[in-house]
Amino acid sequence: GAVVSQHPSRVICKSGTSVKIECRSLDFQATTMFWYRQFPKQSLMLMATSNEGSKATYEQGVEKDKFLINHASLTLSTLTVTSAHPEDSSFYICSARDRIDSPLHFGNGTRLTVT
Amino acid sequence: AQSVTQLDSQVPVFEEAPVELRCNYSSSVSVYLFWYVQYPNQGLQLLLKYLSGSTLVESINGFEAEFNKSQTSFHLRKPSVHISDTAEYFCAVSRKTSYDKVIFGPGTSLSVIP
């Protein structure tokens, strides 16, 4: 089956630093990738949608200058949390699909802790 | 815009009992529907999906869901649950348009009691 690899699985960083999270589709070409954020015991909140080779579309309330998304190839998308603060601590999950009627394939998530 | 409602935030059920997790959606256009499961500290896994055709869809581990267009529902059922089914279950919807986003419901926490 389709596999999405997300790294790192856990990261701890100091306030003010930047963190990059990678999301790779290992055995399919991901025309669209989605980045979600999940708070403890809550649902997934869509942050942005990215299509290969074009700028990401951010959801209302998500700061695009803080959460930089790059979808440079059909198998790789990155999310960079810039100047991280403790309130950015969360579980970030990427997902990818190759067609509109394909289900989303999820990475295992990244637990970000900002101290 | 589409939205998803899962009325039950927590569902405790005894082992081997049946369970139904409810999901309702709203959308002005045709949609694809999905159920995802999330085990503790893990990412999401697709449980089953409805794209078109038969309104009853099944998963390999005994779950099934039925698409009801008139009631805009996609409830998830299992006739006999196991301890290993304890997890968070998310209903999700996507419009049938290019590159449209997938919206998740708030989730239902299923706890199977031995």
Short mmCIF file of C-alpha atoms in Angstrom, two decimals:
data_model
loop_
_atom_site.label_atom_id
_atom_site.label_comp_id
_atom_site.label_asym_id
_atom_site.label_seq_id
_atom_site.Cartn_x
_atom_site.Cartn_y
_atom_site.Cartn_z
CA GLY A 1 0.00 0.00 0.00
CA ALA A 2 0.87 3.65 -0.25
CA VAL A 3 3.35 4.83 2.35
CA VAL A 4 3.95 8.31 3.63
CA SER A 5 7.08 8.86 5.65
CA GLN A 6 7.26 11.80 8.05
CA HIS A 7 10.38 12.92 9.91
CA PRO A 8 11.24 13.59 12.59
CA SER A 9 8.73 11.78 14.79
CA ARG A 10 9.64 13.91 17.79
CA VAL A 11 11.51 17.17 18.12
CA ILE A 12 12.25 19.45 21.02
CA CYS A 13 13.48 22.93 20.28
CA LYS A 14 14.07 26.18 22.08
CA SER A 15 11.80 29.15 21.72
CA GLY A 16 12.83 31.35 18.81
CA THR A 17 14.38 28.63 16.70
CA SER A 18 12.99 27.09 13.51
CA VAL A 19 12.06 23.49 12.90
CA LYS A 20 11.63 21.68 9.59
CA ILE A 21 9.37 18.67 9.19
CA GLU A 22 9.61 16.48 6.10
CA CYS A 23 6.86 14.48 4.47
CA ARG A 24 7.68 12.00 1.71
CA SER A 25 5.49 9.74 -0.38
CA LEU A 26 7.57 6.61 -0.83
CA ASP A 27 5.78 4.64 -3.53
CA PHE A 28 3.44 7.07 -5.27
CA GLN A 29 3.45 10.56 -6.65
CA ALA A 30 1.63 12.94 -4.36
CA THR A 31 -0.01 15.63 -6.45
CA THR A 32 -1.53 17.10 -3.32
CA MET A 33 -0.27 17.16 0.23
CA PHE A 34 -2.05 18.41 3.30
CA TRP A 35 -0.67 19.55 6.62
CA TYR A 36 -2.74 19.13 9.75
CA ARG A 37 -2.30 20.11 13.33
CA GLN A 38 -3.81 18.13 16.17
CA PHE A 39 -4.15 19.28 19.75
CA PRO A 40 -4.48 16.69 22.53
CA LYS A 41 -7.75 14.77 22.33
CA GLN A 42 -9.01 16.95 19.49
CA SER A 43 -9.59 16.51 15.81
CA LEU A 44 -7.25 17.38 13.02
CA MET A 45 -7.21 20.98 11.97
CA LEU A 46 -6.25 21.56 8.36
CA MET A 47 -3.46 24.10 8.15
CA ALA A 48 -2.73 24.20 4.45
CA THR A 49 -3.02 22.40 1.14
CA SER A 50 -0.08 22.23 -1.19
CA ASN A 51 0.10 21.18 -4.81
CA GLU A 52 3.41 20.32 -6.38
CA GLY A 53 5.11 23.30 -7.95
CA SER A 54 2.70 25.93 -6.68
CA LYS A 55 2.21 28.00 -3.56
CA ALA A 56 0.38 26.44 -0.65
CA THR A 57 -3.17 27.45 0.17
CA TYR A 58 -3.49 28.28 3.84
CA GLU A 59 -6.62 27.97 5.92
CA GLN A 60 -8.03 31.02 7.61
CA GLY A 61 -6.16 31.91 10.75
CA VAL A 62 -2.96 30.08 9.82
CA GLU A 63 0.03 32.39 9.46
CA LYS A 64 1.78 31.59 6.21
CA ASP A 65 4.93 33.44 7.24
CA LYS A 66 5.18 31.34 10.36
CA PHE A 67 4.35 27.97 8.84
CA LEU A 68 6.32 27.79 5.62
CA ILE A 69 5.31 25.00 3.26
CA ASN A 70 7.35 23.88 0.28
CA HIS A 71 6.12 21.19 -2.11
CA ALA A 72 9.09 21.12 -4.44
CA SER A 73 8.56 17.68 -5.93
CA LEU A 74 5.87 15.05 -6.32
CA THR A 75 7.30 13.07 -3.43
CA LEU A 76 8.39 15.70 -0.91
CA SER A 77 6.73 18.46 1.06
CA THR A 78 8.23 20.30 4.01
CA LEU A 79 6.71 22.34 6.81
CA THR A 80 8.99 24.80 8.57
CA VAL A 81 7.82 26.30 11.84
CA THR A 82 9.70 29.58 12.04
CA SER A 83 10.57 31.35 15.30
CA ALA A 84 8.78 28.67 17.27
CA HIS A 85 7.03 29.51 20.53
CA PRO A 86 5.64 27.23 23.24
CA GLU A 87 2.12 27.67 21.87
CA ASP A 88 3.30 26.03 18.65
CA SER A 89 3.82 22.80 20.56
CA SER A 90 1.52 20.28 18.97
CA PHE A 91 1.22 17.14 16.89
CA TYR A 92 1.70 17.88 13.20
CA ILE A 93 0.56 15.34 10.64
CA CYS A 94 1.05 15.36 6.89
CA SER A 95 -1.00 13.48 4.38
CA ALA A 96 -0.82 12.90 0.66
CA ARG A 97 -2.85 11.55 -2.22
CA ASP A 98 -2.28 11.05 -5.92
CA ARG A 99 -5.84 11.54 -7.22
CA ILE A 100 -8.92 13.43 -6.09
CA ASP A 101 -10.76 10.20 -5.34
CA SER A 102 -7.86 8.60 -3.55
CA PRO A 103 -8.02 8.42 0.21
CA LEU A 104 -5.45 10.33 2.15
CA HIS A 105 -2.36 8.47 3.23
CA PHE A 106 -0.96 9.79 6.48
CA GLY A 107 2.45 10.08 7.95
CA ASN A 108 2.91 9.02 11.56
CA GLY A 109 3.07 12.61 12.74
CA THR A 110 5.64 14.81 14.43
CA ARG A 111 5.38 15.73 18.09
CA LEU A 112 6.83 19.23 18.41
CA THR A 113 7.69 20.56 21.85
CA VAL A 114 8.94 24.12 22.15
CA THR A 115 10.61 24.96 25.45
CA ALA B 1 -18.36 24.77 2.68
CA GLN B 2 -18.71 21.22 3.85
CA SER B 3 -18.70 20.17 7.50
CA VAL B 4 -18.75 16.98 9.52
CA THR B 5 -20.50 16.25 12.80
CA GLN B 6 -19.80 13.36 15.11
CA LEU B 7 -22.34 13.63 17.90
CA ASP B 8 -20.69 11.16 20.26
CA SER B 9 -17.33 12.28 21.62
CA GLN B 10 -16.89 9.14 23.71
CA VAL B 11 -18.42 5.70 23.31
CA PRO B 12 -17.71 3.02 25.91
CA VAL B 13 -18.82 -0.48 24.95
CA PHE B 14 -18.26 -3.95 26.33
CA GLU B 15 -16.17 -6.44 24.42
CA GLU B 16 -18.14 -8.47 21.86
CA ALA B 17 -21.03 -6.00 21.94
CA PRO B 18 -22.15 -4.14 18.80
CA VAL B 19 -21.28 -0.49 18.28
CA GLU B 20 -22.39 2.36 16.04
CA LEU B 21 -20.42 5.57 15.66
CA ARG B 22 -22.47 8.33 14.12
CA CYS B 23 -21.38 10.72 11.42
CA ASN B 24 -23.40 13.40 9.64
CA TYR B 25 -22.14 15.80 7.03
CA SER B 26 -23.32 18.88 5.19
CA SER B 27 -22.37 19.85 1.67
CA SER B 28 -24.02 21.52 -1.27
CA VAL B 29 -22.29 19.19 -3.73
CA SER B 30 -21.53 15.49 -4.02
CA VAL B 31 -18.87 14.20 -1.68
CA TYR B 32 -16.51 11.38 -0.94
CA LEU B 33 -16.74 10.01 2.60
CA PHE B 34 -14.11 8.34 4.75
CA TRP B 35 -13.58 6.82 8.16
CA TYR B 36 -10.10 6.97 9.65
CA VAL B 37 -8.81 5.36 12.84
CA GLN B 38 -6.05 6.68 15.08
CA TYR B 39 -4.43 4.46 17.66
CA PRO B 40 -2.65 6.15 20.61
CA ASN B 41 0.36 8.25 19.58
CA GLN B 42 0.09 7.18 15.97
CA GLY B 43 -0.95 8.72 12.69
CA LEU B 44 -4.24 8.03 10.97
CA GLN B 45 -5.12 4.94 9.00
CA LEU B 46 -7.91 4.64 6.48
CA LEU B 47 -10.63 2.31 7.70
CA LEU B 48 -13.04 2.51 4.77
CA LYS B 49 -14.29 4.88 2.10
CA TYR B 50 -17.33 5.64 0.00
CA LEU B 51 -16.68 7.01 -3.47
CA SER B 52 -19.65 5.80 -5.51
CA GLY B 53 -21.73 2.71 -6.19
CA SER B 54 -22.95 0.49 -3.36
CA THR B 55 -23.90 2.55 -0.34
CA LEU B 56 -22.66 -0.13 2.06
CA VAL B 57 -18.90 -0.34 2.37
CA GLU B 58 -16.88 -2.73 4.47
CA SER B 59 -13.41 -2.88 5.96
CA ILE B 60 -11.20 -5.92 6.35
CA ASN B 61 -11.53 -5.95 10.15
CA GLY B 62 -15.30 -6.19 10.39
CA PHE B 63 -16.37 -2.55 10.31
CA GLU B 64 -18.97 -1.32 7.84
CA ALA B 65 -20.52 2.02 7.03
CA GLU B 66 -23.58 2.96 5.05
CA PHE B 67 -23.95 6.12 3.02
CA ASN B 68 -27.43 7.60 3.39
CA LYS B 69 -27.83 10.53 1.06
CA SER B 70 -31.27 11.60 2.28
CA GLN B 71 -30.08 11.75 5.87
CA THR B 72 -26.59 12.95 4.94
CA SER B 73 -25.11 10.31 7.19
CA PHE B 74 -22.26 7.81 7.06
CA HIS B 75 -22.52 5.87 10.32
CA LEU B 76 -19.88 3.29 11.22
CA ARG B 77 -20.91 -0.06 12.69
CA LYS B 78 -19.36 -3.25 13.96
CA PRO B 79 -21.44 -6.19 15.20
CA SER B 80 -18.89 -7.37 17.78
CA VAL B 81 -16.00 -5.23 19.01
CA HIS B 82 -12.62 -6.33 20.33
CA ILE B 83 -10.26 -4.76 22.83
CA SER B 84 -7.97 -3.89 19.94
CA ASP B 85 -10.66 -1.65 18.45
CA THR B 86 -10.07 0.89 21.20
CA ALA B 87 -9.02 4.02 19.34
CA GLU B 88 -10.11 7.42 18.06
CA TYR B 89 -12.33 7.33 14.99
CA PHE B 90 -12.64 10.23 12.59
CA CYS B 91 -15.23 10.72 9.89
CA ALA B 92 -14.06 12.84 6.96
CA VAL B 93 -15.55 14.37 3.83
CA SER B 94 -14.14 15.70 0.60
CA ARG B 95 -15.98 17.37 -2.25
CA LYS B 96 -15.73 15.75 -5.66
CA THR B 97 -13.69 18.57 -7.16
CA SER B 98 -10.06 18.79 -8.06
CA TYR B 99 -7.57 19.15 -5.24
CA ASP B 100 -10.27 19.84 -2.73
CA LYS B 101 -9.41 19.54 0.90
CA VAL B 102 -10.52 16.86 3.31
CA ILE B 103 -12.41 18.00 6.38
CA PHE B 104 -12.44 15.90 9.52
CA GLY B 105 -15.09 15.57 12.18
CA PRO B 106 -14.21 16.09 15.84
CA GLY B 107 -13.67 12.38 16.39
CA THR B 108 -15.22 9.69 18.58
CA SER B 109 -13.20 7.93 21.21
CA LEU B 110 -14.18 4.26 21.30
CA SER B 111 -13.28 2.43 24.50
CA VAL B 112 -13.83 -1.31 24.59
CA ILE B 113 -14.31 -2.62 28.09
CA PRO B 114 -13.18 -6.19 28.86
#
